[in-house]
GROMACS .gro file of C-alpha atoms in nm:
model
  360
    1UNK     CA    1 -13.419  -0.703  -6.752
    2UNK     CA    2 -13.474  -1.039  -6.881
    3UNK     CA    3 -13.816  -0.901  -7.065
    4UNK     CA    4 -13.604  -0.627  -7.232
    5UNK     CA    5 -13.346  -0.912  -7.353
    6UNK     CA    6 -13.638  -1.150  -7.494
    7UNK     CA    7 -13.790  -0.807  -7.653
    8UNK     CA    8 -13.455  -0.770  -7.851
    9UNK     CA    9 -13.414  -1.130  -7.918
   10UNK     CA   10 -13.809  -1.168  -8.072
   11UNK     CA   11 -13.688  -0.820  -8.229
   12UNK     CA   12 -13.400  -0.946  -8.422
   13UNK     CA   13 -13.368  -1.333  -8.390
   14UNK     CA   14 -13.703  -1.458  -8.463
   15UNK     CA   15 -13.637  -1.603  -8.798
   16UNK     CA   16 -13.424  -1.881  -8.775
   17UNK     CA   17 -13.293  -1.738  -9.092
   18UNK     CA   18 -13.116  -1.463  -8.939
   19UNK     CA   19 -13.004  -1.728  -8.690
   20UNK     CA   20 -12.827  -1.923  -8.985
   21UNK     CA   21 -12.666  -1.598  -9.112
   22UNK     CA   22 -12.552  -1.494  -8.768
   23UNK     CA   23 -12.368  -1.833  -8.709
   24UNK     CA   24 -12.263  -1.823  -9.103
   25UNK     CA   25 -12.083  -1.480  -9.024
   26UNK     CA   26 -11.925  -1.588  -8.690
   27UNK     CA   27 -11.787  -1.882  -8.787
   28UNK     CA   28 -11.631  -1.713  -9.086
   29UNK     CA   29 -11.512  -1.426  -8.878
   30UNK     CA   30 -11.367  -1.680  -8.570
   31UNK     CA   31 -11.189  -1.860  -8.851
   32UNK     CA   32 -11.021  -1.536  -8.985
   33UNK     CA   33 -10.934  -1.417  -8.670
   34UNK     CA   34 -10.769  -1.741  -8.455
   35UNK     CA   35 -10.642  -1.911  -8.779
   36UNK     CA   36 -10.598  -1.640  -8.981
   37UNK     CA   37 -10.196  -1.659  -8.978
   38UNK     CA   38 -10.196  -2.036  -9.037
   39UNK     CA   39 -10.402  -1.999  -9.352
   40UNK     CA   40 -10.251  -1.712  -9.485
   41UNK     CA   41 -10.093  -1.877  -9.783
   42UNK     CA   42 -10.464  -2.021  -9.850
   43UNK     CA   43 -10.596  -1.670  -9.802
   44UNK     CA   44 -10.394  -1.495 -10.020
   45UNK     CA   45 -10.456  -1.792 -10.292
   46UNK     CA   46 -10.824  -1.758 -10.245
   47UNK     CA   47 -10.753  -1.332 -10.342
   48UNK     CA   48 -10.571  -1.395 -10.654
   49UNK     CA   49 -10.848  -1.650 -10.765
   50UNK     CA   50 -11.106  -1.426 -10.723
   51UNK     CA   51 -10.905  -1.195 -10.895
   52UNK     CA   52 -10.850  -1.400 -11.163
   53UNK     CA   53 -11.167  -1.522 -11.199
   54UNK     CA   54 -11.316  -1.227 -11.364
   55UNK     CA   55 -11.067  -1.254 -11.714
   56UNK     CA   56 -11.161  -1.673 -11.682
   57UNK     CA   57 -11.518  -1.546 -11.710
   58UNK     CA   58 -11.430  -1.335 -11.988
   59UNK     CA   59 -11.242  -1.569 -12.185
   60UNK     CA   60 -11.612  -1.812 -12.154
   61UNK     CA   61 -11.795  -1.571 -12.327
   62UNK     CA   62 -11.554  -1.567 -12.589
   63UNK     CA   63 -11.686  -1.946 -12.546
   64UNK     CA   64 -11.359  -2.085 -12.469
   65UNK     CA   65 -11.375  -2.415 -12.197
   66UNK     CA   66 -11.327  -2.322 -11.883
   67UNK     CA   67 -11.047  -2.519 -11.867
   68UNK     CA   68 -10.836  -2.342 -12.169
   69UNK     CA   69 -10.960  -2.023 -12.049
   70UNK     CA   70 -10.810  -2.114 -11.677
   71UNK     CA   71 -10.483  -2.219 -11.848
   72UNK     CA   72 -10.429  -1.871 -12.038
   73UNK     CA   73 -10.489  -1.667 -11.743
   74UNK     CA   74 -10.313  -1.899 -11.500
   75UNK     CA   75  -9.986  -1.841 -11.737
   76UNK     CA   76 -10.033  -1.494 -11.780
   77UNK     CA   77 -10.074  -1.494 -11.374
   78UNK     CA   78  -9.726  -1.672 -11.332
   79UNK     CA   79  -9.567  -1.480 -11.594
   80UNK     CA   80  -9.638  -1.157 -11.399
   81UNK     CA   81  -9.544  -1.307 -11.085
   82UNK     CA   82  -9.177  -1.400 -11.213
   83UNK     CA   83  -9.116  -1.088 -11.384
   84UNK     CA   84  -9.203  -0.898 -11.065
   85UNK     CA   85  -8.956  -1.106 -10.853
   86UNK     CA   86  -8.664  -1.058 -11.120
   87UNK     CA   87  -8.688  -0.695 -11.209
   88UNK     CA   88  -8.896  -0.505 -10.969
   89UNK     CA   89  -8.852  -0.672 -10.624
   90UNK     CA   90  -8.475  -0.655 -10.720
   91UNK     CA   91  -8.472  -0.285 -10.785
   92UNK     CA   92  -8.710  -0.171 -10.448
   93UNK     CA   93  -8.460  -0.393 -10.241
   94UNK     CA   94  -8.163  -0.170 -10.387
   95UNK     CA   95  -8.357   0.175 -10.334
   96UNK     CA   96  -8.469   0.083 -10.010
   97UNK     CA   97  -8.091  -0.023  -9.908
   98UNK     CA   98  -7.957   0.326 -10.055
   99UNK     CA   99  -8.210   0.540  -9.866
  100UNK     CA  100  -8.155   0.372  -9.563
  101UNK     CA  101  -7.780   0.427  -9.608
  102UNK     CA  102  -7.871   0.828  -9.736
  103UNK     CA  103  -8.109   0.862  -9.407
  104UNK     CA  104  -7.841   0.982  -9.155
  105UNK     CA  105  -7.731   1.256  -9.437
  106UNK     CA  106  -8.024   1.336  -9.421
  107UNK     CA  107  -8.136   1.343  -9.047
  108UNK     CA  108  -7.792   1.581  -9.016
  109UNK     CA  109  -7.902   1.855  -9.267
  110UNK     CA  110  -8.231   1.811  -9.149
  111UNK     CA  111  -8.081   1.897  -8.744
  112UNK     CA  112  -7.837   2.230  -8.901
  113UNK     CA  113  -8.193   2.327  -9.034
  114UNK     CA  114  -8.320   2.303  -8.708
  115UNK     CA  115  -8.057   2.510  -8.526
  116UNK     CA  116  -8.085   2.769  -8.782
  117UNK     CA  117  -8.485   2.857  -8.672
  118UNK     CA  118  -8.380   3.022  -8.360
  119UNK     CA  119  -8.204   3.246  -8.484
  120UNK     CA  120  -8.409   3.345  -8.765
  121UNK     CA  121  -8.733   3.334  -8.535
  122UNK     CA  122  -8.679   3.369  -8.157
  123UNK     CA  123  -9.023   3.484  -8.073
  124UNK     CA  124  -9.178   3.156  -8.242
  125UNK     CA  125  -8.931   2.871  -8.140
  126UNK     CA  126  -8.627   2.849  -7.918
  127UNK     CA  127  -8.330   2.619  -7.848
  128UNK     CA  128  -8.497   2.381  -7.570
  129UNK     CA  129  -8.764   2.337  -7.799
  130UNK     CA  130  -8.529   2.253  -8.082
  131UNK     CA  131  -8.322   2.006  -7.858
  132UNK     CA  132  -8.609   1.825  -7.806
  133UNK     CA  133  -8.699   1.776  -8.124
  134UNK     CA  134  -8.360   1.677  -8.234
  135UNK     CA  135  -8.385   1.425  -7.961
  136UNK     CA  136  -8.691   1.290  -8.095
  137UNK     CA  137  -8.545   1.250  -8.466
  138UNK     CA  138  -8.246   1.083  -8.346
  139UNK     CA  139  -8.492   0.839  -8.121
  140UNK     CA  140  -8.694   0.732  -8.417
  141UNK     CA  141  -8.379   0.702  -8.649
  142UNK     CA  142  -8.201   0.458  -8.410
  143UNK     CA  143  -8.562   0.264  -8.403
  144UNK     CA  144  -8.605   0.286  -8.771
  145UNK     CA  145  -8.255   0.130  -8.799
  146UNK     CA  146  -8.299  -0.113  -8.579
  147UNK     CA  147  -8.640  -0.201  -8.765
  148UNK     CA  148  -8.512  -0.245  -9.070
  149UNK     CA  149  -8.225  -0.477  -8.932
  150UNK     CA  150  -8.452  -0.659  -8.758
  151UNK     CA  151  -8.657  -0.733  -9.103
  152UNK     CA  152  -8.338  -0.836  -9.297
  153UNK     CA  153  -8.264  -1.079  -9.024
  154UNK     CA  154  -8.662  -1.203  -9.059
  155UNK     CA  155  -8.627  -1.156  -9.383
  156UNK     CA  156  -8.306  -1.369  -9.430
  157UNK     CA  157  -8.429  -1.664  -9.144
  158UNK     CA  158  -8.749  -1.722  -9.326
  159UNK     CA  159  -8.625  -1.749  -9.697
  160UNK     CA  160  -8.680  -2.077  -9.676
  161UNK     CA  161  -9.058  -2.019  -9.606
  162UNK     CA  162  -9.084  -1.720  -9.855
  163UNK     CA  163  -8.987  -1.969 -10.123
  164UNK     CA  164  -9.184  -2.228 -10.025
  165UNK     CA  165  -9.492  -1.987 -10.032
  166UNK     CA  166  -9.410  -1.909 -10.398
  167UNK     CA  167  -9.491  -2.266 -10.454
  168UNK     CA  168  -9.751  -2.323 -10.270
  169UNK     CA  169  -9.978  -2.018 -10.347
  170UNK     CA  170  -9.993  -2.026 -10.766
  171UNK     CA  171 -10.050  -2.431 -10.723
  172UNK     CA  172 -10.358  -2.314 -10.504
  173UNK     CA  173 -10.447  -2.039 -10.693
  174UNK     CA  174 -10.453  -2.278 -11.010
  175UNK     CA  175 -10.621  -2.540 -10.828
  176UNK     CA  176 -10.896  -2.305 -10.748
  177UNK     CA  177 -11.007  -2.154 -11.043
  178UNK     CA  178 -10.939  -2.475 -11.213
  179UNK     CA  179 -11.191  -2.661 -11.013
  180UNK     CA  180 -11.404  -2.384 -10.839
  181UNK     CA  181 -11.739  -2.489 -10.893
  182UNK     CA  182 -11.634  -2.875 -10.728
  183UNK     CA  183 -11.521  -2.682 -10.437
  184UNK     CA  184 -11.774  -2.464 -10.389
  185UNK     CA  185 -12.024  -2.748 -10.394
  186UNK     CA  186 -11.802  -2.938 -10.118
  187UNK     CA  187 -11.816  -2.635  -9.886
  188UNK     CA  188 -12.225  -2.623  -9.968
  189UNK     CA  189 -12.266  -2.982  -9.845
  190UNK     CA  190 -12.182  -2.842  -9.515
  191UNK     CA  191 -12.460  -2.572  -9.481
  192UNK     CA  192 -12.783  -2.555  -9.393
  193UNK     CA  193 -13.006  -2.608  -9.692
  194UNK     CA  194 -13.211  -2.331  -9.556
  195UNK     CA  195 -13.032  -2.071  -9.624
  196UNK     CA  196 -13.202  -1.792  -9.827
  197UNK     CA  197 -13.132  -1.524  -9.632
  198UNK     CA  198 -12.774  -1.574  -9.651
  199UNK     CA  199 -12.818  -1.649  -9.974
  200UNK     CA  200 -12.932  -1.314 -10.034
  201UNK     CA  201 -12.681  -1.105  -9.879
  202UNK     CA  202 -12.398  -1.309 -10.035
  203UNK     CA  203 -12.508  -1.222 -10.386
  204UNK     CA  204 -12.479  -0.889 -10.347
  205UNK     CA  205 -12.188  -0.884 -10.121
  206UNK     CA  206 -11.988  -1.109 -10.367
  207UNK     CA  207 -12.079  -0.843 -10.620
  208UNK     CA  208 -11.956  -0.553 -10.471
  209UNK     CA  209 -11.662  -0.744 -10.304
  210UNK     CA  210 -11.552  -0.880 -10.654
  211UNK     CA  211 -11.553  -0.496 -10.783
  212UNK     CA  212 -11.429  -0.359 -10.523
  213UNK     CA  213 -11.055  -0.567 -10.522
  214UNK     CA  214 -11.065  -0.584 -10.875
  215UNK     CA  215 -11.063  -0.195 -10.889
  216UNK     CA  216 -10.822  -0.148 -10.642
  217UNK     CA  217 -10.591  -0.372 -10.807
  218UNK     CA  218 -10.602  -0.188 -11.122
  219UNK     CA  219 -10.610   0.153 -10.953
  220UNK     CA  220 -10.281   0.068 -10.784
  221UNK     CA  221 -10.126  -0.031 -11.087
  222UNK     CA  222 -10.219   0.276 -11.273
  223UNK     CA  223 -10.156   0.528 -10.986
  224UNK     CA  224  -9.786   0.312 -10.906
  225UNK     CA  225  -9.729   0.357 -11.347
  226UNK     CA  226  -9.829   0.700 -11.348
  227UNK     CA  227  -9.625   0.797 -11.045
  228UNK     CA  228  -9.355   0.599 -11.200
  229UNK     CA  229  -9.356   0.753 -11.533
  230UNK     CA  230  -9.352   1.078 -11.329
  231UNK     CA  231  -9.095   1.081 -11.129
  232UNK     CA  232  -8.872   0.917 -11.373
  233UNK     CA  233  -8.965   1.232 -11.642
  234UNK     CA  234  -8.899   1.463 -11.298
  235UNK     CA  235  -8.576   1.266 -11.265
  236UNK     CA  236  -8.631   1.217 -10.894
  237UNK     CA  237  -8.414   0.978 -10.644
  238UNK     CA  238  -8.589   0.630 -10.536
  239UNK     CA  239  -8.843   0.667 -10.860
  240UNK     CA  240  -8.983   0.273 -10.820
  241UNK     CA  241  -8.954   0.298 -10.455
  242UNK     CA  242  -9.153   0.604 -10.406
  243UNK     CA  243  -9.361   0.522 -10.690
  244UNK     CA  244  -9.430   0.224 -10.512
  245UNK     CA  245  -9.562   0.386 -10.221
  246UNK     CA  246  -9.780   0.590 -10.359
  247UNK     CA  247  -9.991   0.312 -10.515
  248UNK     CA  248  -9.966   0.150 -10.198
  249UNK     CA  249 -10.109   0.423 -10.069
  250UNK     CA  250 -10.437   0.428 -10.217
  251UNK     CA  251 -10.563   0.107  -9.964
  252UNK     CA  252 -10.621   0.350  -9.751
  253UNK     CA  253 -10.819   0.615  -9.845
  254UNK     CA  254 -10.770   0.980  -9.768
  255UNK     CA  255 -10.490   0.906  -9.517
  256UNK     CA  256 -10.273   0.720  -9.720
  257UNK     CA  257 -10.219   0.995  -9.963
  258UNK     CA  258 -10.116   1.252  -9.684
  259UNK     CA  259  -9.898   1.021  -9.549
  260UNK     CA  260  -9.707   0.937  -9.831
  261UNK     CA  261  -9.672   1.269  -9.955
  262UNK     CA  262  -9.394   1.321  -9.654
  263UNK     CA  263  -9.137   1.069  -9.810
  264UNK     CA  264  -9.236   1.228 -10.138
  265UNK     CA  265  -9.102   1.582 -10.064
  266UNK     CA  266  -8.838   1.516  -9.841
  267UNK     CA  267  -8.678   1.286 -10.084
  268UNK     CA  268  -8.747   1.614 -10.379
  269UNK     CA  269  -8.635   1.844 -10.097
  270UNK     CA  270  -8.283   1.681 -10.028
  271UNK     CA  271  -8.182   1.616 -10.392
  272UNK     CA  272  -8.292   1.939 -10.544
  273UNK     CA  273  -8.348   2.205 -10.187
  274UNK     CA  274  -8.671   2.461 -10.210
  275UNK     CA  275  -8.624   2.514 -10.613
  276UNK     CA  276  -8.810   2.500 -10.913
  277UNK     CA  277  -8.768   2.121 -10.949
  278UNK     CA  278  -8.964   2.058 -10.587
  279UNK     CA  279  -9.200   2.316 -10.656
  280UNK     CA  280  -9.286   2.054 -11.003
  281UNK     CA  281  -9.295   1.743 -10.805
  282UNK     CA  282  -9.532   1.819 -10.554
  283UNK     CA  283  -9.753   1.962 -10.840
  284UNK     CA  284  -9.700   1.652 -11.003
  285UNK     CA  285  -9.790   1.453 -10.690
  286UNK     CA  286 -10.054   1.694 -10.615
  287UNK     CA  287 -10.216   1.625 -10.974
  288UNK     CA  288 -10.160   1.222 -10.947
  289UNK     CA  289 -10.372   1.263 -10.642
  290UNK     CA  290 -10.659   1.490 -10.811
  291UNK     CA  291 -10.706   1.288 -11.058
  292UNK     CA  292 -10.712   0.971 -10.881
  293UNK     CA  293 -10.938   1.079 -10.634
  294UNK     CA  294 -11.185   1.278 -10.901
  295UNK     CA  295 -11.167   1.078 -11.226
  296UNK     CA  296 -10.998   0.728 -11.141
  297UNK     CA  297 -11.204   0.615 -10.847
  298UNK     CA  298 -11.526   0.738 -10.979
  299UNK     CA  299 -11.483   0.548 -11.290
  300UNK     CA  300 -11.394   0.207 -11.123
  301UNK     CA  301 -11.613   0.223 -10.762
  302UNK     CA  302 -11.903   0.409 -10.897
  303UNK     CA  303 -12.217   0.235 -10.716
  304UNK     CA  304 -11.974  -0.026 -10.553
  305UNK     CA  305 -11.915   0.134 -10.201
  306UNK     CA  306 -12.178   0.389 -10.058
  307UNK     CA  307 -12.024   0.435  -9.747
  308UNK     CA  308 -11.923   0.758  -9.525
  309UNK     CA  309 -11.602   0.872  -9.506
  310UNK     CA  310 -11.604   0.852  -9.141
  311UNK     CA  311 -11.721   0.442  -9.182
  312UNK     CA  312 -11.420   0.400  -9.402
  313UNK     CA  313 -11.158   0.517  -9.154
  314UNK     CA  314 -11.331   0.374  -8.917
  315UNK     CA  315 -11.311   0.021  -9.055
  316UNK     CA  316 -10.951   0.107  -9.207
  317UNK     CA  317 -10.844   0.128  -8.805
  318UNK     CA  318 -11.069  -0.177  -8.663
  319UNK     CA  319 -10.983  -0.423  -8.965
  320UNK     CA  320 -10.592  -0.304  -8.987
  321UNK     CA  321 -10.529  -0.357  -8.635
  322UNK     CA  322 -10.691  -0.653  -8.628
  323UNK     CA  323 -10.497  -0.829  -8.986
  324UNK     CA  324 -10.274  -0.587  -9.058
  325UNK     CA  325 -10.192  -0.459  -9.427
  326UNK     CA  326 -10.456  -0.732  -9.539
  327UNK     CA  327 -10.709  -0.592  -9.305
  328UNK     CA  328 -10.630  -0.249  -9.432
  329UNK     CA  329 -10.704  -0.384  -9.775
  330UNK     CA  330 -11.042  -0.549  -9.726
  331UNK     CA  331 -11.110  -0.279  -9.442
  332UNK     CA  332 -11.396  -0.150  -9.686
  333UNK     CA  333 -11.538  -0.441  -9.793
  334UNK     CA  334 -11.567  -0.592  -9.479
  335UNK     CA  335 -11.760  -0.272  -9.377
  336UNK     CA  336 -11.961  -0.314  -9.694
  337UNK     CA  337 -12.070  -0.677  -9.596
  338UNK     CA  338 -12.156  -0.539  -9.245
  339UNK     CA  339 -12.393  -0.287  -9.406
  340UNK     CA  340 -12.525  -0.540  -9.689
  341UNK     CA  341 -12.628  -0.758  -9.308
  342UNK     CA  342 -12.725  -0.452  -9.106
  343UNK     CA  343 -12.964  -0.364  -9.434
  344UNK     CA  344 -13.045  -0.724  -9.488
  345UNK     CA  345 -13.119  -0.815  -9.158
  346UNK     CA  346 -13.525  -0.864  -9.042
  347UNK     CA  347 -13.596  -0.643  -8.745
  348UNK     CA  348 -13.999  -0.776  -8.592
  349UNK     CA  349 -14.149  -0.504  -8.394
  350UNK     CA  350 -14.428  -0.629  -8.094
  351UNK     CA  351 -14.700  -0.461  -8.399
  352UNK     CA  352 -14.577  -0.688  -8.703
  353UNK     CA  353 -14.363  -0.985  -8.526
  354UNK     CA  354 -14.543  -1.285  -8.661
  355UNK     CA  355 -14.813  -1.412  -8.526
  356UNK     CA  356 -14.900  -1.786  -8.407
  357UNK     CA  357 -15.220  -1.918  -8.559
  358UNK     CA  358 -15.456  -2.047  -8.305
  359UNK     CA  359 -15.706  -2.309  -8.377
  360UNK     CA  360 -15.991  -2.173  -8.586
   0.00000   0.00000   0.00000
């Protein structure tokens, strides 16, 4: 046993490069995952830097100083942030609060629906079967009121901190891009000098990484506008709210879509029943989705993430039930840095481990 454990250690830990990247990875991962909560304001700072940090790049080769360039986007930055908090966030709150009060309407007609399929198909589904299910409905609408209660009364006890946050994050955010290259070279000072291997992957990590959230951030806005414009044309209930959603949605790949589409229709299918006007907004959603997952995603991720389908759910569960919506988010590029390692990684077979030179 113990010659099969030194076989896979020669195999896979015989350069103490790999032994630097292994304890660069599990530091960063241990840091994540104990402090993760505590740091969260510094987190999210750190992903709106390195959002921003691609226009600040732009704006030097227009040969603007850093420092003017940092400025313009910074304010630009804060002026989205503010108009998002006075005219969106305003508007979701109120949709949320009407559908919420609209939900028992709609759990009723949904139940005289219900008692309506025995007696239009007795061989398929009968009145036990329906009572259960109507006991089921009613289960998850007392817990889905009692959810949403409970996040007002979060929501309402930690004000305080949700304001404080808005602080706290664009000062870090500025602070960041504004002197990025001192702090990188402070966090340096701390790591082996040795380091090439790490090096290595981290170049072309950081590339795809950078990409990667930069796409998604535009693909959300475009897919949330274009759902938007939609359902406002459509003249459908909860327009912002569901439009919201659906560029939520597209974190998660494949299942987000399928989930959302649920809301979708049953909000269409309550305002206008099984007419024309449904019929045209699950077309509608149905095209949205087409052409975000054939034309949209192509155009921004093409060569970024070469990963299976399976590896992306796969990482979507293990990194979202791990952080939650943020490990939902970076569920893929997470999985990307484990394949840039996996790829990167020196493997020494017992033919071509290398050798110690004898005396000649």
């Amino acid at each position: 046993m113990m010659h099969i454990l030194r076989r896979w250690y020669d195999r896979h830990f015989s350069d103490p490069q790999v032994v630097i990247l292994a304890f660069l990875l599990t530091l960063g991962f241990a840091v994540v995952i104990f402090a993760g909560r505590l740091l969260a304001p510094l987190l999210a700072s750190i992903v709106f830097a390195y959002l921003l940090e691609g226009a600040v790049r732009h704006l030097q080769m227009w040969r603007l100083p850093r420092m003017v360039a940092v400025i313009l986007v910074f304010l630009v930055f804060l002026a989205l942030l503010v108009a998002t908090l006075l005219l969106v966030v305003p508007v979701l709150g109120q949709q949320i609060t009407q559908l919420v009060e609209e939900l028992p309407n709609m759990v009723a007609h949904g139940q005289n629906l219900l008692l309506q399929l025995p007696e239009r198909y007795p061989q398929i589904v009968s009145e036990e079967q329906v009572r259960e299910i109507m006991g089921a409905i009613r289960a998850q609408t007392i817990a889905l009121g009692q959810q949403v209660v409970n996040l007002t009364l979060a929501s309402a006890m930690h004000i305080a901190t949700i304001m404080v946050y808005l602080v706290i994050v664009p000062l870090m955010v500025f602070f960041l891009l504004k002197d990025r290259d001192a702090i990188l070279g402070w966090i340096t000072g701390f790591l082996p000098r040795d380091r090439g291997l790490a090096n290595e992957v981290w170049e072309e990590v950081n590339l795809k990484i950078a990409s990667y959230v930069r796409g998604k951030f535009i693909e959300i806005l475009i897919v949330w506008a274009a759902s938007y414009l939609t359902f406002i044309f459509l003249d459908l209930n909860y327009a912002l709210l569901l439009s919201f959603m659906v560029g939520i949605s597209v974190i998660i790949p494949y299942v987000g879509a399928a989930v959302v589409t649920l809301p979708v229709a049953m909000v269409a299918y309550f305002q206008w029943g099984l007419g024309n006007e449904f019929t045209y907004v699950l077309v509608a959603y149905a095209i949205i989705q087409f052409l975000d997952g054939n034309v949209l995603v192509p155009l921004l991720f093409s060569e970024v993430v070469n990963l299976h389908p399976v590896a992306i759910i796969a990482a979507v569960i293990l990194f979202g039930g791990l952080w939650g919506l943020w490990g939902v988010f970076f569920a893929i590029p997470l999985a990307t840095l484990i394949q840039a390692v996996i790829r990167s990684w020196p493997r020494y077979g017992d033919e071509d481990r290398p050798r110690e030179e004898g005396p000649v």
